[in-house]
Amino acid sequence: MSEPPAGDLTVGVVQTPAGGIEPAAVLDLGRTLGRHDLLVFPEMANTPYFPLAGVDPRNRPGPRALPLEEVVDPFRTLAKRLSANLVAGVCFTDGRRVRNAAVVLDRDGRIVAGRGVTSGEYHAVYEKTHLCTVRGYGSTFVEDEHFEAGPELLTWDLDFGRIGVLVCYDRHFPGAWATLTANSADIVAVPTASPQGTEPTFAAEMQAMALQQSAVVAVANRHGREVLGDSDVTYLGQSMVIGPDGRIARIADAGPGTTATGAFAKTAIATTARAMGLRGAQRPDLYTYRPTS
C-alpha cells in the first residue's frame, strides 16, 4: 500500500477514467492508497459526462443514474477502508430529476451535511451553483438542459478543519472562492470534468486562486476519450494538489486511475495566510457585481 508524503495533513486527488469510474474500481483504490485526511474525486465521477451538444437531452446516463445512497455506497466503503474524509462529484437521481452534485463523507463513510453560507441551513449534498453553458471552450456544454443550479455555497466542518467545494465551472468565479474562504474554508475541493483545450490556463487559474485565497486546492479531473452520440471529447487529466502559496504540491501522471497527494503542516496554512495578508487585506465594501453607472 503506497503511503502519502510526510506531513500532518494529507490531501489527495483521484484521476478517474473517461466514462466514469465503476464501483469495483473505487473499491480497488482501498488496496493501493494509504491513509488520507481528504481524498477528492472528479465531477460526475460515477457516470459519463453527458451534458454536451450532440447528446440528446433525453439521453440520461441510464441505469447508472441511481439514487444517492446507491451511488455513494462504494465511496462510503472506500472512506472507511482508508480512514479518509472524501469528496466525490456524483450524478444521481432523486426520482424527479438528475442532479450534478458533490457529496462529502467522513472517515466512517457517513454523509456530512454542508452548511449554507447564505441561509445557515444544512444540505446533504452540494449542487453545482454555476451551470456550464459554454460554446467553444474545448467543447460545447449545455448543462442548463439537464440540471438545475444549486441554491447556495456550502462549507463542511471535518475533523481536521473546514473545507469548501466548487464543482468544475464554479471555479471560474472569484467571488465564490472569496465567499468560501471568508467563511473560514482553508481547503477547497474542485471536482471537475475539464477537456483538452483548457490546458493553457487550467493549472495557472487554480494556482492563482490558491494564492489569492491562501487556501489548499485539490483539483480532481477525469482523463481520456469519451464518445457519446455526436459528441467526442478527450478529458485533460492534470489532477493536482496546490498549496496555499500557489505552488503545485503534486500533479497526477497522465492516464486514468492515477492519483496525486500533497502533504501540509496544518499550521503552515495559517502561517502562509498571515504572511501573504491577502485575506485580511480584502475590502468587500469596495466590491460590487452590480453596475453603478
PDB file of C-alpha atoms in Angstrom:
ATOM      1  CA  MET A   1       0.000   0.000   0.000  1.00  0.00           C
ATOM      2  CA  SER A   2       1.501   3.356  -1.037  1.00  0.00           C
ATOM      3  CA  GLU A   3       1.855   5.937   1.713  1.00  0.00           C
ATOM      4  CA  PRO A   4       1.399   9.671   1.175  1.00  0.00           C
ATOM      5  CA  PRO A   5       4.344  12.015   1.715  1.00  0.00           C
ATOM      6  CA  ALA A   6       5.216  13.279   5.180  1.00  0.00           C
ATOM      7  CA  GLY A   7       3.072  15.978   6.765  1.00  0.00           C
ATOM      8  CA  ASP A   8       0.263  16.142   9.286  1.00  0.00           C
ATOM      9  CA  LEU A   9      -2.428  16.921   6.689  1.00  0.00           C
ATOM     10  CA  THR A  10      -2.614  14.730   3.571  1.00  0.00           C
ATOM     11  CA  VAL A  11      -4.833  15.760   0.673  1.00  0.00           C
ATOM     12  CA  GLY A  12      -5.205  13.531  -2.379  1.00  0.00           C
ATOM     13  CA  VAL A  13      -6.984  13.558  -5.739  1.00  0.00           C
ATOM     14  CA  VAL A  14      -8.083  10.610  -7.873  1.00  0.00           C
ATOM     15  CA  GLN A  15      -7.978  10.927 -11.670  1.00  0.00           C
ATOM     16  CA  THR A  16     -10.791   8.736 -12.973  1.00  0.00           C
ATOM     17  CA  PRO A  17     -11.167   7.250 -16.468  1.00  0.00           C
ATOM     18  CA  ALA A  18     -13.398   8.633 -19.194  1.00  0.00           C
ATOM     19  CA  GLY A  19     -16.865   7.128 -18.986  1.00  0.00           C
ATOM     20  CA  GLY A  20     -16.939   7.232 -15.194  1.00  0.00           C
ATOM     21  CA  ILE A  21     -15.369   5.014 -12.570  1.00  0.00           C
ATOM     22  CA  GLU A  22     -17.025   1.678 -11.823  1.00  0.00           C
ATOM     23  CA  PRO A  23     -17.873   0.782  -8.210  1.00  0.00           C
ATOM     24  CA  ALA A  24     -15.356  -2.078  -8.248  1.00  0.00           C
ATOM     25  CA  ALA A  25     -12.591   0.314  -9.308  1.00  0.00           C
ATOM     26  CA  VAL A  26     -13.470   2.639  -6.427  1.00  0.00           C
ATOM     27  CA  LEU A  27     -13.121  -0.274  -4.021  1.00  0.00           C
ATOM     28  CA  ASP A  28      -9.805  -1.324  -5.596  1.00  0.00           C
ATOM     29  CA  LEU A  29      -8.328   2.007  -4.518  1.00  0.00           C
ATOM     30  CA  GLY A  30      -8.627   0.754  -0.956  1.00  0.00           C
ATOM     31  CA  ARG A  31      -5.784  -1.664  -1.738  1.00  0.00           C
ATOM     32  CA  THR A  32      -3.462   0.854  -3.378  1.00  0.00           C
ATOM     33  CA  LEU A  33      -3.871   4.103  -1.467  1.00  0.00           C
ATOM     34  CA  GLY A  34      -2.654   4.891   2.017  1.00  0.00           C
ATOM     35  CA  ARG A  35      -4.409   6.880   4.700  1.00  0.00           C
ATOM     36  CA  HIS A  36      -5.557  10.360   3.717  1.00  0.00           C
ATOM     37  CA  ASP A  37      -7.179  13.199   5.585  1.00  0.00           C
ATOM     38  CA  LEU A  38      -9.061  14.189   2.427  1.00  0.00           C
ATOM     39  CA  LEU A  39      -9.500  12.415  -0.898  1.00  0.00           C
ATOM     40  CA  VAL A  40     -11.240  14.104  -3.853  1.00  0.00           C
ATOM     41  CA  PHE A  41     -12.896  12.527  -6.913  1.00  0.00           C
ATOM     42  CA  PRO A  42     -13.886  14.341 -10.152  1.00  0.00           C
ATOM     43  CA  GLU A  43     -17.210  15.812 -11.216  1.00  0.00           C
ATOM     44  CA  MET A  44     -19.880  13.200 -12.045  1.00  0.00           C
ATOM     45  CA  ALA A  45     -17.251  10.566 -11.260  1.00  0.00           C
ATOM     46  CA  ASN A  46     -19.748   7.701 -11.473  1.00  0.00           C
ATOM     47  CA  THR A  47     -21.120   8.426 -14.979  1.00  0.00           C
ATOM     48  CA  PRO A  48     -20.086   9.683 -18.398  1.00  0.00           C
ATOM     49  CA  TYR A  49     -20.182  13.462 -18.682  1.00  0.00           C
ATOM     50  CA  PHE A  50     -23.266  13.753 -20.855  1.00  0.00           C
ATOM     51  CA  PRO A  51     -24.405  17.440 -20.816  1.00  0.00           C
ATOM     52  CA  LEU A  52     -22.782  18.165 -24.180  1.00  0.00           C
ATOM     53  CA  ALA A  53     -24.030  19.346 -27.555  1.00  0.00           C
ATOM     54  CA  GLY A  54     -24.726  16.330 -29.749  1.00  0.00           C
ATOM     55  CA  VAL A  55     -26.107  14.292 -26.855  1.00  0.00           C
ATOM     56  CA  ASP A  56     -29.915  14.189 -26.800  1.00  0.00           C
ATOM     57  CA  PRO A  57     -31.189  15.857 -23.573  1.00  0.00           C
ATOM     58  CA  ARG A  58     -33.365  12.771 -23.047  1.00  0.00           C
ATOM     59  CA  ASN A  59     -30.258  10.579 -23.098  1.00  0.00           C
ATOM     60  CA  ARG A  60     -29.687  10.320 -19.364  1.00  0.00           C
ATOM     61  CA  PRO A  61     -26.908   8.013 -18.198  1.00  0.00           C
ATOM     62  CA  GLY A  62     -29.341   5.100 -17.974  1.00  0.00           C
ATOM     63  CA  PRO A  63     -29.084   2.677 -15.075  1.00  0.00           C
ATOM     64  CA  ARG A  64     -26.037   4.480 -13.695  1.00  0.00           C
ATOM     65  CA  ALA A  65     -28.249   7.422 -12.647  1.00  0.00           C
ATOM     66  CA  LEU A  66     -29.103   5.799  -9.343  1.00  0.00           C
ATOM     67  CA  PRO A  67     -30.462   7.149  -6.065  1.00  0.00           C
ATOM     68  CA  LEU A  68     -27.880   8.941  -3.949  1.00  0.00           C
ATOM     69  CA  GLU A  69     -27.418   6.163  -1.388  1.00  0.00           C
ATOM     70  CA  GLU A  70     -26.595   3.611  -4.098  1.00  0.00           C
ATOM     71  CA  VAL A  71     -24.183   5.967  -5.836  1.00  0.00           C
ATOM     72  CA  VAL A  72     -22.420   6.784  -2.574  1.00  0.00           C
ATOM     73  CA  ASP A  73     -22.092   3.186  -1.365  1.00  0.00           C
ATOM     74  CA  PRO A  74     -18.656   2.336  -2.902  1.00  0.00           C
ATOM     75  CA  PHE A  75     -17.262   5.719  -1.858  1.00  0.00           C
ATOM     76  CA  ARG A  76     -18.583   5.095   1.644  1.00  0.00           C
ATOM     77  CA  THR A  77     -16.726   1.773   1.787  1.00  0.00           C
ATOM     78  CA  LEU A  78     -13.527   3.372   0.499  1.00  0.00           C
ATOM     79  CA  ALA A  79     -13.686   6.177   3.066  1.00  0.00           C
ATOM     80  CA  LYS A  80     -13.925   3.611   5.856  1.00  0.00           C
ATOM     81  CA  ARG A  81     -11.112   1.431   4.466  1.00  0.00           C
ATOM     82  CA  LEU A  82      -8.727   4.363   4.147  1.00  0.00           C
ATOM     83  CA  SER A  83      -9.967   6.233   7.210  1.00  0.00           C
ATOM     84  CA  ALA A  84     -10.295   9.215   4.881  1.00  0.00           C
ATOM     85  CA  ASN A  85     -12.691  12.087   4.557  1.00  0.00           C
ATOM     86  CA  LEU A  86     -13.846  12.053   0.961  1.00  0.00           C
ATOM     87  CA  VAL A  87     -15.379  14.424  -1.595  1.00  0.00           C
ATOM     88  CA  ALA A  88     -16.967  12.837  -4.663  1.00  0.00           C
ATOM     89  CA  GLY A  89     -18.583  14.551  -7.592  1.00  0.00           C
ATOM     90  CA  VAL A  90     -21.647  12.417  -8.341  1.00  0.00           C
ATOM     91  CA  CYS A  91     -24.575  12.231 -10.720  1.00  0.00           C
ATOM     92  CA  PHE A  92     -27.728  10.807  -9.160  1.00  0.00           C
ATOM     93  CA  THR A  93     -31.499  10.909  -9.408  1.00  0.00           C
ATOM     94  CA  ASP A  94     -33.943  11.887  -6.698  1.00  0.00           C
ATOM     95  CA  GLY A  95     -36.865  10.428  -8.661  1.00  0.00           C
ATOM     96  CA  ARG A  96     -37.782  13.825 -10.079  1.00  0.00           C
ATOM     97  CA  ARG A  97     -34.609  14.917 -11.818  1.00  0.00           C
ATOM     98  CA  VAL A  98     -30.954  14.085 -12.326  1.00  0.00           C
ATOM     99  CA  ARG A  99     -28.549  16.089 -10.198  1.00  0.00           C
ATOM    100  CA  ASN A 100     -24.935  17.171 -10.629  1.00  0.00           C
ATOM    101  CA  ALA A 101     -23.629  17.368  -7.089  1.00  0.00           C
ATOM    102  CA  ALA A 102     -20.795  16.705  -4.675  1.00  0.00           C
ATOM    103  CA  VAL A 103     -21.127  14.609  -1.542  1.00  0.00           C
ATOM    104  CA  VAL A 104     -18.798  14.787   1.466  1.00  0.00           C
ATOM    105  CA  LEU A 105     -18.141  11.719   3.628  1.00  0.00           C
ATOM    106  CA  ASP A 106     -16.324  11.434   6.942  1.00  0.00           C
ATOM    107  CA  ARG A 107     -13.798   8.732   7.874  1.00  0.00           C
ATOM    108  CA  ASP A 108     -16.632   6.395   8.862  1.00  0.00           C
ATOM    109  CA  GLY A 109     -18.290   6.788   5.461  1.00  0.00           C
ATOM    110  CA  ARG A 110     -21.156   8.905   6.765  1.00  0.00           C
ATOM    111  CA  ILE A 111     -22.557  11.751   4.673  1.00  0.00           C
ATOM    112  CA  VAL A 112     -21.625  15.087   6.221  1.00  0.00           C
ATOM    113  CA  ALA A 113     -24.138  17.862   5.656  1.00  0.00           C
ATOM    114  CA  GLY A 114     -22.756  21.183   4.463  1.00  0.00           C
ATOM    115  CA  ARG A 115     -23.814  24.494   5.963  1.00  0.00           C
ATOM    116  CA  GLY A 116     -25.157  27.114   3.568  1.00  0.00           C
ATOM    117  CA  VAL A 117     -23.145  30.320   3.759  1.00  0.00           C
ATOM    118  CA  THR A 118     -26.223  32.408   2.947  1.00  0.00           C
ATOM    119  CA  SER A 119     -29.059  30.656   4.773  1.00  0.00           C
ATOM    120  CA  GLY A 120     -27.213  28.784   7.519  1.00  0.00           C
ATOM    121  CA  GLU A 121     -29.282  25.734   6.591  1.00  0.00           C
ATOM    122  CA  TYR A 122     -27.715  22.296   6.165  1.00  0.00           C
ATOM    123  CA  HIS A 123     -27.756  20.350   2.881  1.00  0.00           C
ATOM    124  CA  ALA A 124     -26.908  16.665   2.361  1.00  0.00           C
ATOM    125  CA  VAL A 125     -25.181  17.452  -0.948  1.00  0.00           C
ATOM    126  CA  TYR A 126     -23.729  20.468  -2.709  1.00  0.00           C
ATOM    127  CA  GLU A 127     -25.362  21.047  -6.071  1.00  0.00           C
ATOM    128  CA  LYS A 128     -23.257  22.870  -8.647  1.00  0.00           C
ATOM    129  CA  THR A 129     -24.231  26.526  -8.394  1.00  0.00           C
ATOM    130  CA  HIS A 130     -22.927  27.780 -11.756  1.00  0.00           C
ATOM    131  CA  LEU A 131     -24.187  25.647 -14.635  1.00  0.00           C
ATOM    132  CA  CYS A 132     -21.824  25.404 -17.577  1.00  0.00           C
ATOM    133  CA  THR A 133     -23.465  26.613 -20.771  1.00  0.00           C
ATOM    134  CA  VAL A 134     -20.428  27.399 -22.902  1.00  0.00           C
ATOM    135  CA  ARG A 135     -19.752  27.275 -26.616  1.00  0.00           C
ATOM    136  CA  GLY A 136     -16.188  26.952 -27.813  1.00  0.00           C
ATOM    137  CA  TYR A 137     -14.078  26.405 -24.690  1.00  0.00           C
ATOM    138  CA  GLY A 138     -12.751  22.961 -25.515  1.00  0.00           C
ATOM    139  CA  SER A 139     -16.283  21.601 -26.029  1.00  0.00           C
ATOM    140  CA  THR A 140     -19.898  22.771 -26.097  1.00  0.00           C
ATOM    141  CA  PHE A 141     -21.538  22.365 -22.702  1.00  0.00           C
ATOM    142  CA  VAL A 142     -25.314  22.504 -22.203  1.00  0.00           C
ATOM    143  CA  GLU A 143     -25.808  21.813 -18.501  1.00  0.00           C
ATOM    144  CA  ASP A 144     -28.862  24.067 -18.384  1.00  0.00           C
ATOM    145  CA  GLU A 145     -30.688  21.442 -20.477  1.00  0.00           C
ATOM    146  CA  HIS A 146     -30.061  18.766 -17.845  1.00  0.00           C
ATOM    147  CA  PHE A 147     -29.692  20.265 -14.374  1.00  0.00           C
ATOM    148  CA  GLU A 148     -30.936  22.957 -12.038  1.00  0.00           C
ATOM    149  CA  ALA A 149     -28.389  25.194 -10.330  1.00  0.00           C
ATOM    150  CA  GLY A 150     -27.847  24.681  -6.625  1.00  0.00           C
ATOM    151  CA  PRO A 151     -29.194  27.282  -4.198  1.00  0.00           C
ATOM    152  CA  GLU A 152     -26.026  28.312  -2.337  1.00  0.00           C
ATOM    153  CA  LEU A 153     -22.391  27.680  -1.489  1.00  0.00           C
ATOM    154  CA  LEU A 154     -21.628  25.364   1.423  1.00  0.00           C
ATOM    155  CA  THR A 155     -18.861  24.694   3.927  1.00  0.00           C
ATOM    156  CA  TRP A 156     -18.189  21.490   5.872  1.00  0.00           C
ATOM    157  CA  ASP A 157     -16.524  21.046   9.251  1.00  0.00           C
ATOM    158  CA  LEU A 158     -14.362  17.908   9.189  1.00  0.00           C
ATOM    159  CA  ASP A 159     -12.047  16.537  11.855  1.00  0.00           C
ATOM    160  CA  PHE A 160      -9.035  18.478  10.535  1.00  0.00           C
ATOM    161  CA  GLY A 161     -10.735  21.765   9.639  1.00  0.00           C
ATOM    162  CA  ARG A 162     -13.240  23.461   7.377  1.00  0.00           C
ATOM    163  CA  ILE A 163     -13.498  22.868   3.626  1.00  0.00           C
ATOM    164  CA  GLY A 164     -15.466  24.213   0.694  1.00  0.00           C
ATOM    165  CA  VAL A 165     -16.339  22.640  -2.661  1.00  0.00           C
ATOM    166  CA  LEU A 166     -16.579  24.193  -6.122  1.00  0.00           C
ATOM    167  CA  VAL A 167     -17.673  21.900  -8.955  1.00  0.00           C
ATOM    168  CA  CYS A 168     -15.905  22.478 -12.296  1.00  0.00           C
ATOM    169  CA  TYR A 169     -17.401  25.667 -13.814  1.00  0.00           C
ATOM    170  CA  ASP A 170     -17.866  27.094 -10.300  1.00  0.00           C
ATOM    171  CA  ARG A 171     -14.090  27.528 -10.177  1.00  0.00           C
ATOM    172  CA  HIS A 172     -14.169  30.394 -12.697  1.00  0.00           C
ATOM    173  CA  PHE A 173     -15.957  32.764 -10.299  1.00  0.00           C
ATOM    174  CA  PRO A 174     -13.590  34.561  -7.895  1.00  0.00           C
ATOM    175  CA  GLY A 175     -16.499  35.660  -5.714  1.00  0.00           C
ATOM    176  CA  ALA A 176     -17.289  32.028  -4.952  1.00  0.00           C
ATOM    177  CA  TRP A 177     -13.727  31.425  -3.756  1.00  0.00           C
ATOM    178  CA  ALA A 178     -13.711  34.571  -1.653  1.00  0.00           C
ATOM    179  CA  THR A 179     -17.036  33.610  -0.088  1.00  0.00           C
ATOM    180  CA  LEU A 180     -15.731  30.189   0.965  1.00  0.00           C
ATOM    181  CA  THR A 181     -12.504  31.493   2.464  1.00  0.00           C
ATOM    182  CA  ALA A 182     -14.321  34.396   4.151  1.00  0.00           C
ATOM    183  CA  ASN A 183     -16.302  31.641   5.857  1.00  0.00           C
ATOM    184  CA  SER A 184     -13.044  30.048   7.090  1.00  0.00           C
ATOM    185  CA  ALA A 185     -12.615  27.306   4.474  1.00  0.00           C
ATOM    186  CA  ASP A 186      -8.871  26.585   4.335  1.00  0.00           C
ATOM    187  CA  ILE A 187      -9.179  23.796   1.750  1.00  0.00           C
ATOM    188  CA  VAL A 188     -11.251  23.964  -1.440  1.00  0.00           C
ATOM    189  CA  ALA A 189     -12.002  20.749  -3.329  1.00  0.00           C
ATOM    190  CA  VAL A 190     -12.633  21.156  -7.060  1.00  0.00           C
ATOM    191  CA  PRO A 191     -14.205  18.095  -8.725  1.00  0.00           C
ATOM    192  CA  THR A 192     -14.101  18.823 -12.455  1.00  0.00           C
ATOM    193  CA  ALA A 193     -14.658  17.383 -15.938  1.00  0.00           C
ATOM    194  CA  SER A 194     -12.297  19.555 -17.964  1.00  0.00           C
ATOM    195  CA  PRO A 195     -11.419  18.637 -21.555  1.00  0.00           C
ATOM    196  CA  GLN A 196      -8.311  19.113 -23.603  1.00  0.00           C
ATOM    197  CA  GLY A 197      -8.272  22.648 -24.911  1.00  0.00           C
ATOM    198  CA  THR A 198      -8.402  24.107 -21.406  1.00  0.00           C
ATOM    199  CA  GLU A 199      -4.753  23.345 -20.633  1.00  0.00           C
ATOM    200  CA  PRO A 200      -3.308  26.785 -21.490  1.00  0.00           C
ATOM    201  CA  THR A 201      -4.892  28.185 -18.310  1.00  0.00           C
ATOM    202  CA  PHE A 202      -6.131  25.139 -16.368  1.00  0.00           C
ATOM    203  CA  ALA A 203      -3.329  24.880 -13.810  1.00  0.00           C
ATOM    204  CA  ALA A 204      -2.496  28.590 -13.783  1.00  0.00           C
ATOM    205  CA  GLU A 205      -6.044  29.574 -12.839  1.00  0.00           C
ATOM    206  CA  MET A 206      -6.138  27.119  -9.948  1.00  0.00           C
ATOM    207  CA  GLN A 207      -2.713  28.228  -8.734  1.00  0.00           C
ATOM    208  CA  ALA A 208      -3.836  31.861  -8.824  1.00  0.00           C
ATOM    209  CA  MET A 209      -6.956  31.086  -6.803  1.00  0.00           C
ATOM    210  CA  ALA A 210      -4.968  29.108  -4.224  1.00  0.00           C
ATOM    211  CA  LEU A 211      -2.543  32.020  -3.862  1.00  0.00           C
ATOM    212  CA  GLN A 212      -5.209  34.737  -3.764  1.00  0.00           C
ATOM    213  CA  GLN A 213      -7.263  32.887  -1.153  1.00  0.00           C
ATOM    214  CA  SER A 214      -4.314  31.376   0.792  1.00  0.00           C
ATOM    215  CA  ALA A 215      -6.042  28.000   0.547  1.00  0.00           C
ATOM    216  CA  VAL A 216      -5.066  24.440  -0.287  1.00  0.00           C
ATOM    217  CA  VAL A 217      -6.794  23.497  -3.553  1.00  0.00           C
ATOM    218  CA  ALA A 218      -7.459  19.887  -4.617  1.00  0.00           C
ATOM    219  CA  VAL A 219      -8.457  19.559  -8.287  1.00  0.00           C
ATOM    220  CA  ALA A 220      -9.695  16.138  -9.466  1.00  0.00           C
ATOM    221  CA  ASN A 221     -10.343  15.583 -13.185  1.00  0.00           C
ATOM    222  CA  ARG A 222     -11.105  12.649 -15.467  1.00  0.00           C
ATOM    223  CA  HIS A 223      -8.738  11.555 -18.236  1.00  0.00           C
ATOM    224  CA  GLY A 224      -9.261  10.051 -21.677  1.00  0.00           C
ATOM    225  CA  ARG A 225     -11.655   9.991 -24.608  1.00  0.00           C
ATOM    226  CA  GLU A 226     -15.441   9.837 -24.240  1.00  0.00           C
ATOM    227  CA  VAL A 227     -17.745   9.354 -27.237  1.00  0.00           C
ATOM    228  CA  LEU A 228     -21.449   9.980 -26.637  1.00  0.00           C
ATOM    229  CA  GLY A 229     -23.687  10.341 -29.698  1.00  0.00           C
ATOM    230  CA  ASP A 230     -22.171  13.030 -31.900  1.00  0.00           C
ATOM    231  CA  SER A 231     -20.008  14.269 -29.052  1.00  0.00           C
ATOM    232  CA  ASP A 232     -16.346  13.217 -28.959  1.00  0.00           C
ATOM    233  CA  VAL A 233     -14.361  14.695 -26.068  1.00  0.00           C
ATOM    234  CA  THR A 234     -10.941  13.899 -24.630  1.00  0.00           C
ATOM    235  CA  TYR A 235     -10.529  14.893 -20.994  1.00  0.00           C
ATOM    236  CA  LEU A 236      -7.360  16.583 -19.860  1.00  0.00           C
ATOM    237  CA  GLY A 237      -6.423  14.952 -16.583  1.00  0.00           C
ATOM    238  CA  GLN A 238      -3.856  17.137 -14.769  1.00  0.00           C
ATOM    239  CA  SER A 239      -5.442  16.418 -11.388  1.00  0.00           C
ATOM    240  CA  MET A 240      -3.395  18.279  -8.805  1.00  0.00           C
ATOM    241  CA  VAL A 241      -2.983  19.444  -5.235  1.00  0.00           C
ATOM    242  CA  ILE A 242      -1.881  23.062  -4.784  1.00  0.00           C
ATOM    243  CA  GLY A 243      -0.524  24.665  -1.642  1.00  0.00           C
ATOM    244  CA  PRO A 244      -1.728  27.954  -0.129  1.00  0.00           C
ATOM    245  CA  ASP A 245       1.271  29.704  -1.702  1.00  0.00           C
ATOM    246  CA  GLY A 246       0.014  28.787  -5.188  1.00  0.00           C
ATOM    247  CA  ARG A 247       2.685  26.174  -5.856  1.00  0.00           C
ATOM    248  CA  ILE A 248       1.708  22.747  -7.167  1.00  0.00           C
ATOM    249  CA  ALA A 249       2.497  20.197  -4.466  1.00  0.00           C
ATOM    250  CA  ARG A 250       1.683  17.147  -6.622  1.00  0.00           C
ATOM    251  CA  ILE A 251       0.200  16.556 -10.069  1.00  0.00           C
ATOM    252  CA  ALA A 252      -1.123  13.199 -11.259  1.00  0.00           C
ATOM    253  CA  ASP A 253       0.663  11.335 -14.021  1.00  0.00           C
ATOM    254  CA  ALA A 254      -1.059  11.229 -17.402  1.00  0.00           C
ATOM    255  CA  GLY A 255      -3.634   8.474 -17.704  1.00  0.00           C
ATOM    256  CA  PRO A 256      -6.715   7.279 -15.854  1.00  0.00           C
ATOM    257  CA  GLY A 257      -6.559   5.740 -12.410  1.00  0.00           C
ATOM    258  CA  THR A 258      -3.618   7.846 -11.259  1.00  0.00           C
ATOM    259  CA  THR A 259      -3.509   9.832  -8.033  1.00  0.00           C
ATOM    260  CA  ALA A 260      -1.645  12.750  -6.508  1.00  0.00           C
ATOM    261  CA  THR A 261      -1.212  13.539  -2.824  1.00  0.00           C
ATOM    262  CA  GLY A 262       0.105  16.686  -1.173  1.00  0.00           C
ATOM    263  CA  ALA A 263       1.152  16.894   2.470  1.00  0.00           C
ATOM    264  CA  PHE A 264       0.939  20.079   4.501  1.00  0.00           C
ATOM    265  CA  ALA A 265       1.600  21.135   8.053  1.00  0.00           C
ATOM    266  CA  LYS A 266      -1.716  22.382   9.392  1.00  0.00           C
ATOM    267  CA  THR A 267      -0.002  25.365  10.937  1.00  0.00           C
ATOM    268  CA  ALA A 268       1.595  26.241   7.585  1.00  0.00           C
ATOM    269  CA  ILE A 269      -1.771  27.095   6.042  1.00  0.00           C
ATOM    270  CA  ALA A 270      -2.465  29.741   8.676  1.00  0.00           C
ATOM    271  CA  THR A 271       1.155  30.907   8.573  1.00  0.00           C
ATOM    272  CA  THR A 272       1.003  31.374   4.800  1.00  0.00           C
ATOM    273  CA  ALA A 273      -2.297  33.224   5.053  1.00  0.00           C
ATOM    274  CA  ARG A 274      -0.825  35.605   7.632  1.00  0.00           C
ATOM    275  CA  ALA A 275       2.380  36.095   5.658  1.00  0.00           C
ATOM    276  CA  MET A 276       0.560  36.913   2.422  1.00  0.00           C
ATOM    277  CA  GLY A 277      -2.038  39.043   4.188  1.00  0.00           C
ATOM    278  CA  LEU A 278      -4.458  38.717   1.286  1.00  0.00           C
ATOM    279  CA  ARG A 279      -7.484  37.551   3.235  1.00  0.00           C
ATOM    280  CA  GLY A 280      -7.237  40.316   5.799  1.00  0.00           C
ATOM    281  CA  ALA A 281      -6.484  42.990   3.201  1.00  0.00           C
ATOM    282  CA  GLN A 282      -9.680  42.465   1.217  1.00  0.00           C
ATOM    283  CA  ARG A 283     -12.076  45.416   1.029  1.00  0.00           C
ATOM    284  CA  PRO A 284     -15.554  43.940   0.446  1.00  0.00           C
ATOM    285  CA  ASP A 285     -17.042  47.414   0.862  1.00  0.00           C
ATOM    286  CA  LEU A 286     -15.372  48.336  -2.443  1.00  0.00           C
ATOM    287  CA  TYR A 287     -16.568  45.368  -4.476  1.00  0.00           C
ATOM    288  CA  THR A 288     -19.884  45.043  -6.252  1.00  0.00           C
ATOM    289  CA  TYR A 289     -21.188  42.807  -9.022  1.00  0.00           C
ATOM    290  CA  ARG A 290     -23.933  45.312  -9.842  1.00  0.00           C
ATOM    291  CA  PRO A 291     -23.376  48.069 -12.404  1.00  0.00           C
ATOM    292  CA  THR A 292     -23.190  51.511 -10.830  1.00  0.00           C
ATOM    293  CA  SER A 293     -23.255  53.588 -13.992  1.00  0.00           C
TER     294      SER A 293
END
